């Protein structure tokens, strides 16, 4: 039941609404009237009520607080007095009240009254913040006292005639803020009150505590934690905390996706490993630094914190930014990072639990999480993307390739378009500040290919495989709140991306205004909309399709005004040139064309690429155009006379997309080689190479000030890059993907091979790279090690096989590269004597792995004689340990066993009803198991060829086995 003052505070229908954290949602509170006469109101209050009124100023703005906590802040214990006090404040618009179904009452203070009090009583703010903190400190002390009393009683019960148990003294020592008992408010507002009380050092300790960061992340969300970092960094320029913030943002997606496992400490340690080791090396080499020699591990962290507290205590309002001060600050960072890393790394290695003290219960984590951490893999060397470089965060949540990425005009949010592996096209809206997914929208029945926003953020157009483009709108001037509910948006763009209330956003507010259809009218199998564009004034829209046409639409009149014909291949990209009604299209016919949108006249044809074009971009001032192609280059064009003024070379794969800065002086290209490159378009030089995706990069966008780059990939992630950060280059890594990794049997070292054709040897004791040698001209496909760990063999698609000495890393060519059909599968016997090479034309042969000589050809290209060989394509070939026998599996639903010395087929294993996809030979080489697309696994006797067992597997049709 609600109390009487709660009944006056809000209508019945608005109560009981909870947010995701169990607090009253903002819908439960009516907007209080503007104070306007705060001074008059305060003067009319008796002294005791005036003091209560002033203390409300220090509460976290727009954050509900439990009534019981507010009463402690006021010092009110009498229920009747509490009711009367709240009624007075409610009637005057100072407070709004909501009551939850469990009977708990929450208050929210009027922002206008808070602003008045803060401005009129600045000298008392620090005292009032400290009073709030003391409330929660007393709660912890009281809980400890109760626990001690229970322990004392238990000891007395256990003693039989042995005298009284020793008295346990009440612990009155300082209580760390991280041990405050959460009532739904204090963990959210803890940084706010600590900074208000001047306890900057305590905030520093909180933000350096992975356990605290993880708990607050799961209890209050990403924005609350990031706001803590930013509030602290506005007060204190702290290099160490900035590094932790970067590592935290990089770790968000991993921790949020696996919220049932506490793993923030491991994530931060691995992402700050490079920075910590660099800091340790510099600290060890710093001459004359008296603390560096004595401080190591935890001592270094303690010394650095003591120095920080001393500097905070000695500051008197002004800061002397001298060279000596900057040097001292950097040395402080080195020691603190070194000590912090040593502490956290030791806890990770010891398998320490990340649990909080027993009294700190939080609803976000489940009871099964109250167990010891499961084992985590902890690297010796930096393996994850490291904090301190250009990479800022990864936006994870899509289940399929990201087709398009767009940044809101205000630069605060990112939209990504993906089909997510289903038949639906989806839009996702992300907060660029926190990396948090805000909203999602199902936009098309088919795959979503294209997305564009107008310059005001009021209109959005999408295109997909369903042959349609859709225009979405949001009424201009719609009011809304930020996602934290702490500030109002005023502009239409902010209204779009801010939404109306906690969790709102552009996606939830979009309204379908118009559906544009007309492509593919002549041919049923064409008409897929591949790209869309909006003119700067929002009057015109453009769509392009695989029907080799571009269409221009008058969005106000809702009709097609021109159909642009002239390309002889798919038109895959379209952009308006600056703020004009001139547009440029890029086509698979290898050309780009410039058009007058109203008349349909082709103004110019841009010719020069040696391959098909995949995208086009224009600078905001309309002076430059950039096209990208399958020929691995980008070309810069001047719009004055449409001549090519530069060629950007450096990618090793086809180029998928490009974006230009406002001035046109910088371009960002993305490629099938998995990288993004930042270019100076005046000098045609590559400024940065951005690596972080695990698959082809498909789309890219640049913020208006050319600081942040957001790239989307087939791997389903969008990566955010900060071009203003240092370009930290990793050492001792492959230049590309790692294809295969093998470890020696004695555990001393491991070998990896990557698409760069190099083999690297690694010490498993230290993680250091022992050697790096190049051996393949084409990207390798596999790496296998022989039984004695002395050698390894790798194969590539160009038919080459390389033998590697695993003691020195030196390569020797076993089989040279050849032209023709490419390698499908390679296998080397465990003793390293024999190799089998299977090509995509289904021919396979046996080679001497030591000399590289051909021993026998088991199946020729085009050979389908079922009496001697397979009658269908061959999927894989395997060898026994000594290389004396080979086993091949085929699409003809059979497996065959071969004698490698004679080249004869000795057994044909029949029984499967569909293609045999894989096989494995038992360790004693008596049995063979085969797996087929008929959803069965069969076990065979390799001596007789009899099928010993057939079992039906729980496989989906077509699933890989």
PDB file of N, CA and C in Angstrom, residues 712-782:
ATOM      1  N   UNK A 712      32.976  -1.705 -40.579  1.00  0.00           N
ATOM      2  CA  UNK A 712      32.157  -2.904 -40.408  1.00  0.00           C
ATOM      3  C   UNK A 712      32.726  -4.051 -41.208  1.00  0.00           C
ATOM      4  N   UNK A 713      32.446  -5.273 -40.776  1.00  0.00           N
ATOM      5  CA  UNK A 713      33.106  -6.428 -41.373  1.00  0.00           C
ATOM      6  C   UNK A 713      32.167  -7.614 -41.494  1.00  0.00           C
ATOM      7  N   UNK A 714      32.601  -8.573 -42.297  1.00  0.00           N
ATOM      8  CA  UNK A 714      31.900  -9.843 -42.419  1.00  0.00           C
ATOM      9  C   UNK A 714      31.919 -10.607 -41.095  1.00  0.00           C
ATOM     10  N   UNK A 715      32.869 -10.273 -40.205  1.00  0.00           N
ATOM     11  CA  UNK A 715      32.933 -10.957 -38.915  1.00  0.00           C
ATOM     12  C   UNK A 715      31.817 -10.534 -37.959  1.00  0.00           C
ATOM     13  N   UNK A 716      30.919  -9.622 -38.409  1.00  0.00           N
ATOM     14  CA  UNK A 716      29.772  -9.231 -37.612  1.00  0.00           C
ATOM     15  C   UNK A 716      30.035  -8.143 -36.592  1.00  0.00           C
ATOM     16  N   UNK A 717      31.222  -7.538 -36.604  1.00  0.00           N
ATOM     17  CA  UNK A 717      31.546  -6.479 -35.661  1.00  0.00           C
ATOM     18  C   UNK A 717      31.801  -5.168 -36.391  1.00  0.00           C
ATOM     19  N   UNK A 718      31.615  -4.078 -35.646  1.00  0.00           N
ATOM     20  CA  UNK A 718      32.047  -2.764 -36.095  1.00  0.00           C
ATOM     21  C   UNK A 718      33.147  -2.311 -35.142  1.00  0.00           C
ATOM     22  N   UNK A 719      34.264  -1.875 -35.684  1.00  0.00           N
ATOM     23  CA  UNK A 719      35.401  -1.451 -34.865  1.00  0.00           C
ATOM     24  C   UNK A 719      35.514   0.071 -34.911  1.00  0.00           C
ATOM     25  N   UNK A 720      35.799   0.665 -33.752  1.00  0.00           N
ATOM     26  CA  UNK A 720      35.944   2.116 -33.638  1.00  0.00           C
ATOM     27  C   UNK A 720      37.420   2.436 -33.452  1.00  0.00           C
ATOM     28  N   UNK A 721      37.928   3.379 -34.258  1.00  0.00           N
ATOM     29  CA  UNK A 721      39.343   3.752 -34.241  1.00  0.00           C
ATOM     30  C   UNK A 721      39.476   5.246 -33.970  1.00  0.00           C
ATOM     31  N   UNK A 722      40.480   5.607 -33.183  1.00  0.00           N
ATOM     32  CA  UNK A 722      40.764   7.004 -32.854  1.00  0.00           C
ATOM     33  C   UNK A 722      42.031   7.425 -33.596  1.00  0.00           C
ATOM     34  N   UNK A 723      41.873   8.257 -34.625  1.00  0.00           N
ATOM     35  CA  UNK A 723      43.025   8.656 -35.436  1.00  0.00           C
ATOM     36  C   UNK A 723      43.916   9.650 -34.715  1.00  0.00           C
ATOM     37  N   UNK A 724      43.447  10.223 -33.595  1.00  0.00           N
ATOM     38  CA  UNK A 724      44.273  11.161 -32.839  1.00  0.00           C
ATOM     39  C   UNK A 724      45.201  10.444 -31.865  1.00  0.00           C
ATOM     40  N   UNK A 725      45.007   9.135 -31.672  1.00  0.00           N
ATOM     41  CA  UNK A 725      45.837   8.379 -30.733  1.00  0.00           C
ATOM     42  C   UNK A 725      47.138   7.955 -31.404  1.00  0.00           C
ATOM     43  N   UNK A 726      48.065   7.510 -30.566  1.00  0.00           N
ATOM     44  CA  UNK A 726      49.338   7.025 -31.082  1.00  0.00           C
ATOM     45  C   UNK A 726      49.120   5.742 -31.872  1.00  0.00           C
ATOM     46  N   UNK A 727      49.880   5.605 -32.926  1.00  0.00           N
ATOM     47  CA  UNK A 727      49.817   4.397 -33.748  1.00  0.00           C
ATOM     48  C   UNK A 727      50.783   3.374 -33.171  1.00  0.00           C
ATOM     49  N   UNK A 728      50.267   2.546 -32.254  1.00  0.00           N
ATOM     50  CA  UNK A 728      51.096   1.538 -31.596  1.00  0.00           C
ATOM     51  C   UNK A 728      51.201   0.320 -32.500  1.00  0.00           C
ATOM     52  N   UNK A 729      52.392   0.031 -32.940  1.00  0.00           N
ATOM     53  CA  UNK A 729      52.605  -1.104 -33.843  1.00  0.00           C
ATOM     54  C   UNK A 729      53.060  -2.315 -33.032  1.00  0.00           C
ATOM     55  N   UNK A 730      52.402  -3.434 -33.264  1.00  0.00           N
ATOM     56  CA  UNK A 730      52.781  -4.671 -32.586  1.00  0.00           C
ATOM     57  C   UNK A 730      54.042  -5.253 -33.216  1.00  0.00           C
ATOM     58  N   UNK A 731      54.836  -5.903 -32.400  1.00  0.00           N
ATOM     59  CA  UNK A 731      56.043  -6.554 -32.898  1.00  0.00           C
ATOM     60  C   UNK A 731      55.876  -8.053 -32.747  1.00  0.00           C
ATOM     61  N   UNK A 732      56.663  -8.777 -33.495  1.00  0.00           N
ATOM     62  CA  UNK A 732      56.657 -10.235 -33.427  1.00  0.00           C
ATOM     63  C   UNK A 732      55.265 -10.821 -33.655  1.00  0.00           C
ATOM     64  N   UNK A 733      54.581 -10.318 -34.673  1.00  0.00           N
ATOM     65  CA  UNK A 733      53.279 -10.866 -35.027  1.00  0.00           C
ATOM     66  C   UNK A 733      53.248 -11.127 -36.522  1.00  0.00           C
ATOM     67  N   UNK A 734      52.335 -11.963 -36.930  1.00  0.00           N
ATOM     68  CA  UNK A 734      52.147 -12.227 -38.348  1.00  0.00           C
ATOM     69  C   UNK A 734      51.508 -11.024 -39.022  1.00  0.00           C
ATOM     70  N   UNK A 735      51.859 -10.802 -40.240  1.00  0.00           N
ATOM     71  CA  UNK A 735      51.252  -9.736 -41.028  1.00  0.00           C
ATOM     72  C   UNK A 735      50.026 -10.310 -41.739  1.00  0.00           C
ATOM     73  N   UNK A 736      49.001 -10.584 -40.976  1.00  0.00           N
ATOM     74  CA  UNK A 736      47.795 -11.208 -41.500  1.00  0.00           C
ATOM     75  C   UNK A 736      47.272 -12.231 -40.512  1.00  0.00           C
ATOM     76  N   UNK A 737      46.370 -13.078 -40.974  1.00  0.00           N
ATOM     77  CA  UNK A 737      45.746 -14.072 -40.104  1.00  0.00           C
ATOM     78  C   UNK A 737      46.724 -15.195 -39.774  1.00  0.00           C
ATOM     79  N   UNK A 738      46.552 -15.786 -38.596  1.00  0.00           N
ATOM     80  CA  UNK A 738      47.266 -17.007 -38.221  1.00  0.00           C
ATOM     81  C   UNK A 738      46.449 -18.192 -38.722  1.00  0.00           C
ATOM     82  N   UNK A 739      47.046 -19.008 -39.570  1.00  0.00           N
ATOM     83  CA  UNK A 739      46.340 -20.123 -40.198  1.00  0.00           C
ATOM     84  C   UNK A 739      46.333 -21.352 -39.310  1.00  0.00           C
ATOM     85  N   UNK A 740      47.483 -21.652 -38.697  1.00  0.00           N
ATOM     86  CA  UNK A 740      47.590 -22.884 -37.921  1.00  0.00           C
ATOM     87  C   UNK A 740      48.645 -22.707 -36.837  1.00  0.00           C
ATOM     88  N   UNK A 741      48.468 -23.460 -35.753  1.00  0.00           N
ATOM     89  CA  UNK A 741      49.382 -23.407 -34.616  1.00  0.00           C
ATOM     90  C   UNK A 741      49.591 -24.817 -34.097  1.00  0.00           C
ATOM     91  N   UNK A 742      50.865 -25.218 -33.908  1.00  0.00           N
ATOM     92  CA  UNK A 742      51.191 -26.536 -33.366  1.00  0.00           C
ATOM     93  C   UNK A 742      52.204 -26.362 -32.247  1.00  0.00           C
ATOM     94  N   UNK A 743      52.163 -27.267 -31.261  1.00  0.00           N
ATOM     95  CA  UNK A 743      53.077 -27.216 -30.118  1.00  0.00           C
ATOM     96  C   UNK A 743      53.909 -28.485 -30.067  1.00  0.00           C
ATOM     97  N   UNK A 744      55.183 -28.340 -29.689  1.00  0.00           N
ATOM     98  CA  UNK A 744      56.059 -29.497 -29.542  1.00  0.00           C
ATOM     99  C   UNK A 744      55.587 -30.361 -28.378  1.00  0.00           C
ATOM    100  N   UNK A 745      55.877 -31.648 -28.473  1.00  0.00           N
ATOM    101  CA  UNK A 745      55.384 -32.582 -27.469  1.00  0.00           C
ATOM    102  C   UNK A 745      56.007 -32.344 -26.099  1.00  0.00           C
ATOM    103  N   UNK A 746      57.220 -31.795 -26.053  1.00  0.00           N
ATOM    104  CA  UNK A 746      57.860 -31.544 -24.763  1.00  0.00           C
ATOM    105  C   UNK A 746      57.422 -30.228 -24.139  1.00  0.00           C
ATOM    106  N   UNK A 747      56.578 -29.472 -24.825  1.00  0.00           N
ATOM    107  CA  UNK A 747      56.058 -28.229 -24.273  1.00  0.00           C
ATOM    108  C   UNK A 747      57.038 -27.088 -24.239  1.00  0.00           C
ATOM    109  N   UNK A 748      58.132 -27.186 -24.962  1.00  0.00           N
ATOM    110  CA  UNK A 748      59.151 -26.126 -24.926  1.00  0.00           C
ATOM    111  C   UNK A 748      58.818 -24.962 -25.840  1.00  0.00           C
ATOM    112  N   UNK A 749      58.299 -25.255 -27.011  1.00  0.00           N
ATOM    113  CA  UNK A 749      58.002 -24.177 -27.934  1.00  0.00           C
ATOM    114  C   UNK A 749      56.852 -24.573 -28.859  1.00  0.00           C
ATOM    115  N   UNK A 750      56.355 -23.592 -29.584  1.00  0.00           N
ATOM    116  CA  UNK A 750      55.250 -23.786 -30.517  1.00  0.00           C
ATOM    117  C   UNK A 750      55.600 -23.100 -31.820  1.00  0.00           C
ATOM    118  N   UNK A 751      54.909 -23.495 -32.877  1.00  0.00           N
ATOM    119  CA  UNK A 751      55.117 -22.906 -34.199  1.00  0.00           C
ATOM    120  C   UNK A 751      53.781 -22.448 -34.751  1.00  0.00           C
ATOM    121  N   UNK A 752      53.775 -21.284 -35.384  1.00  0.00           N
ATOM    122  CA  UNK A 752      52.572 -20.754 -36.015  1.00  0.00           C
ATOM    123  C   UNK A 752      52.905 -20.357 -37.442  1.00  0.00           C
ATOM    124  N   UNK A 753      51.920 -20.457 -38.297  1.00  0.00           N
ATOM    125  CA  UNK A 753      52.096 -20.031 -39.678  1.00  0.00           C
ATOM    126  C   UNK A 753      50.893 -19.183 -40.070  1.00  0.00           C
ATOM    127  N   UNK A 754      51.150 -18.100 -40.823  1.00  0.00           N
ATOM    128  CA  UNK A 754      50.097 -17.166 -41.162  1.00  0.00           C
ATOM    129  C   UNK A 754      49.972 -16.968 -42.654  1.00  0.00           C
ATOM    130  N   UNK A 755      48.994 -16.140 -43.009  1.00  0.00           N
ATOM    131  CA  UNK A 755      48.767 -15.860 -44.433  1.00  0.00           C
ATOM    132  C   UNK A 755      49.906 -15.078 -45.059  1.00  0.00           C
ATOM    133  N   UNK A 756      50.835 -14.549 -44.237  1.00  0.00           N
ATOM    134  CA  UNK A 756      52.008 -13.873 -44.781  1.00  0.00           C
ATOM    135  C   UNK A 756      53.061 -14.854 -45.283  1.00  0.00           C
ATOM    136  N   UNK A 757      52.805 -16.179 -45.139  1.00  0.00           N
ATOM    137  CA  UNK A 757      53.731 -17.192 -45.619  1.00  0.00           C
ATOM    138  C   UNK A 757      54.904 -17.444 -44.698  1.00  0.00           C
ATOM    139  N   UNK A 758      54.890 -16.853 -43.504  1.00  0.00           N
ATOM    140  CA  UNK A 758      56.001 -16.988 -42.559  1.00  0.00           C
ATOM    141  C   UNK A 758      55.650 -17.976 -41.450  1.00  0.00           C
ATOM    142  N   UNK A 759      56.672 -18.691 -41.002  1.00  0.00           N
ATOM    143  CA  UNK A 759      56.552 -19.542 -39.825  1.00  0.00           C
ATOM    144  C   UNK A 759      57.318 -18.887 -38.686  1.00  0.00           C
ATOM    145  N   UNK A 760      56.668 -18.794 -37.531  1.00  0.00           N
ATOM    146  CA  UNK A 760      57.290 -18.216 -36.351  1.00  0.00           C
ATOM    147  C   UNK A 760      57.364 -19.256 -35.250  1.00  0.00           C
ATOM    148  N   UNK A 761      58.541 -19.322 -34.610  1.00  0.00           N
ATOM    149  CA  UNK A 761      58.739 -20.189 -33.462  1.00  0.00           C
ATOM    150  C   UNK A 761      58.608 -19.358 -32.193  1.00  0.00           C
ATOM    151  N   UNK A 762      57.887 -19.910 -31.198  1.00  0.00           N
ATOM    152  CA  UNK A 762      57.616 -19.190 -29.963  1.00  0.00           C
ATOM    153  C   UNK A 762      58.070 -20.021 -28.771  1.00  0.00           C
ATOM    154  N   UNK A 763      58.671 -19.357 -27.797  1.00  0.00           N
ATOM    155  CA  UNK A 763      59.011 -20.007 -26.535  1.00  0.00           C
ATOM    156  C   UNK A 763      57.763 -20.046 -25.666  1.00  0.00           C
ATOM    157  N   UNK A 764      57.358 -21.247 -25.259  1.00  0.00           N
ATOM    158  CA  UNK A 764      56.174 -21.369 -24.419  1.00  0.00           C
ATOM    159  C   UNK A 764      56.458 -20.957 -22.977  1.00  0.00           C
ATOM    160  N   UNK A 765      57.723 -20.838 -22.607  1.00  0.00           N
ATOM    161  CA  UNK A 765      58.065 -20.410 -21.254  1.00  0.00           C
ATOM    162  C   UNK A 765      57.980 -18.900 -21.108  1.00  0.00           C
ATOM    163  N   UNK A 766      58.401 -18.174 -22.148  1.00  0.00           N
ATOM    164  CA  UNK A 766      58.441 -16.709 -22.060  1.00  0.00           C
ATOM    165  C   UNK A 766      57.475 -16.024 -23.001  1.00  0.00           C
ATOM    166  N   UNK A 767      56.971 -16.750 -24.010  1.00  0.00           N
ATOM    167  CA  UNK A 767      56.105 -16.132 -25.002  1.00  0.00           C
ATOM    168  C   UNK A 767      56.843 -15.361 -26.061  1.00  0.00           C
ATOM    169  N   UNK A 768      58.177 -15.382 -26.031  1.00  0.00           N
ATOM    170  CA  UNK A 768      58.973 -14.608 -26.985  1.00  0.00           C
ATOM    171  C   UNK A 768      59.056 -15.337 -28.320  1.00  0.00           C
ATOM    172  N   UNK A 769      59.172 -14.555 -29.391  1.00  0.00           N
ATOM    173  CA  UNK A 769      59.360 -15.121 -30.723  1.00  0.00           C
ATOM    174  C   UNK A 769      60.831 -15.476 -30.902  1.00  0.00           C
ATOM    175  N   UNK A 770      61.097 -16.744 -31.173  1.00  0.00           N
ATOM    176  CA  UNK A 770      62.479 -17.216 -31.305  1.00  0.00           C
ATOM    177  C   UNK A 770      63.020 -16.946 -32.702  1.00  0.00           C
ATOM    178  N   UNK A 771      62.191 -17.211 -33.709  1.00  0.00           N
ATOM    179  CA  UNK A 771      62.649 -16.990 -35.084  1.00  0.00           C
ATOM    180  C   UNK A 771      61.445 -16.781 -35.984  1.00  0.00           C
ATOM    181  N   UNK A 772      61.697 -16.148 -37.126  1.00  0.00           N
ATOM    182  CA  UNK A 772      60.652 -15.925 -38.127  1.00  0.00           C
ATOM    183  C   UNK A 772      61.275 -16.101 -39.494  1.00  0.00           C
ATOM    184  N   UNK A 773      60.690 -17.015 -40.286  1.00  0.00           N
ATOM    185  CA  UNK A 773      61.226 -17.320 -41.606  1.00  0.00           C
ATOM    186  C   UNK A 773      60.086 -17.368 -42.618  1.00  0.00           C
ATOM    187  N   UNK A 774      60.359 -16.848 -43.814  1.00  0.00           N
ATOM    188  CA  UNK A 774      59.385 -16.899 -44.901  1.00  0.00           C
ATOM    189  C   UNK A 774      59.623 -18.157 -45.728  1.00  0.00           C
ATOM    190  N   UNK A 775      58.506 -18.780 -46.173  1.00  0.00           N
ATOM    191  CA  UNK A 775      58.663 -20.006 -46.938  1.00  0.00           C
ATOM    192  C   UNK A 775      57.689 -20.154 -48.083  1.00  0.00           C
ATOM    193  N   UNK A 776      56.526 -19.486 -48.009  1.00  0.00           N
ATOM    194  CA  UNK A 776      55.498 -19.608 -49.035  1.00  0.00           C
ATOM    195  C   UNK A 776      55.278 -18.277 -49.732  1.00  0.00           C
ATOM    196  N   UNK A 777      55.011 -18.348 -51.014  1.00  0.00           N
ATOM    197  CA  UNK A 777      54.636 -17.147 -51.757  1.00  0.00           C
ATOM    198  C   UNK A 777      53.130 -16.926 -51.704  1.00  0.00           C
ATOM    199  N   UNK A 778      52.378 -18.017 -51.559  1.00  0.00           N
ATOM    200  CA  UNK A 778      50.921 -17.949 -51.446  1.00  0.00           C
ATOM    201  C   UNK A 778      50.533 -18.224 -49.993  1.00  0.00           C
ATOM    202  N   UNK A 779      49.363 -17.783 -49.557  1.00  0.00           N
ATOM    203  CA  UNK A 779      48.936 -18.028 -48.172  1.00  0.00           C
ATOM    204  C   UNK A 779      48.868 -19.515 -47.867  1.00  0.00           C
ATOM    205  N   UNK A 780      49.509 -19.966 -46.800  1.00  0.00           N
ATOM    206  CA  UNK A 780      49.453 -21.386 -46.425  1.00  0.00           C
ATOM    207  C   UNK A 780      48.051 -21.792 -45.990  1.00  0.00           C
ATOM    208  N   UNK A 781      47.805 -23.103 -46.063  1.00  0.00           N
ATOM    209  CA  UNK A 781      46.508 -23.650 -45.685  1.00  0.00           C
ATOM    210  C   UNK A 781      46.561 -24.479 -44.407  1.00  0.00           C
ATOM    211  N   UNK A 782      47.698 -25.102 -44.119  1.00  0.00           N
ATOM    212  CA  UNK A 782      47.766 -25.999 -42.965  1.00  0.00           C
ATOM    213  C   UNK A 782      49.213 -26.143 -42.517  1.00  0.00           C
TER     214      UNK A 782
END
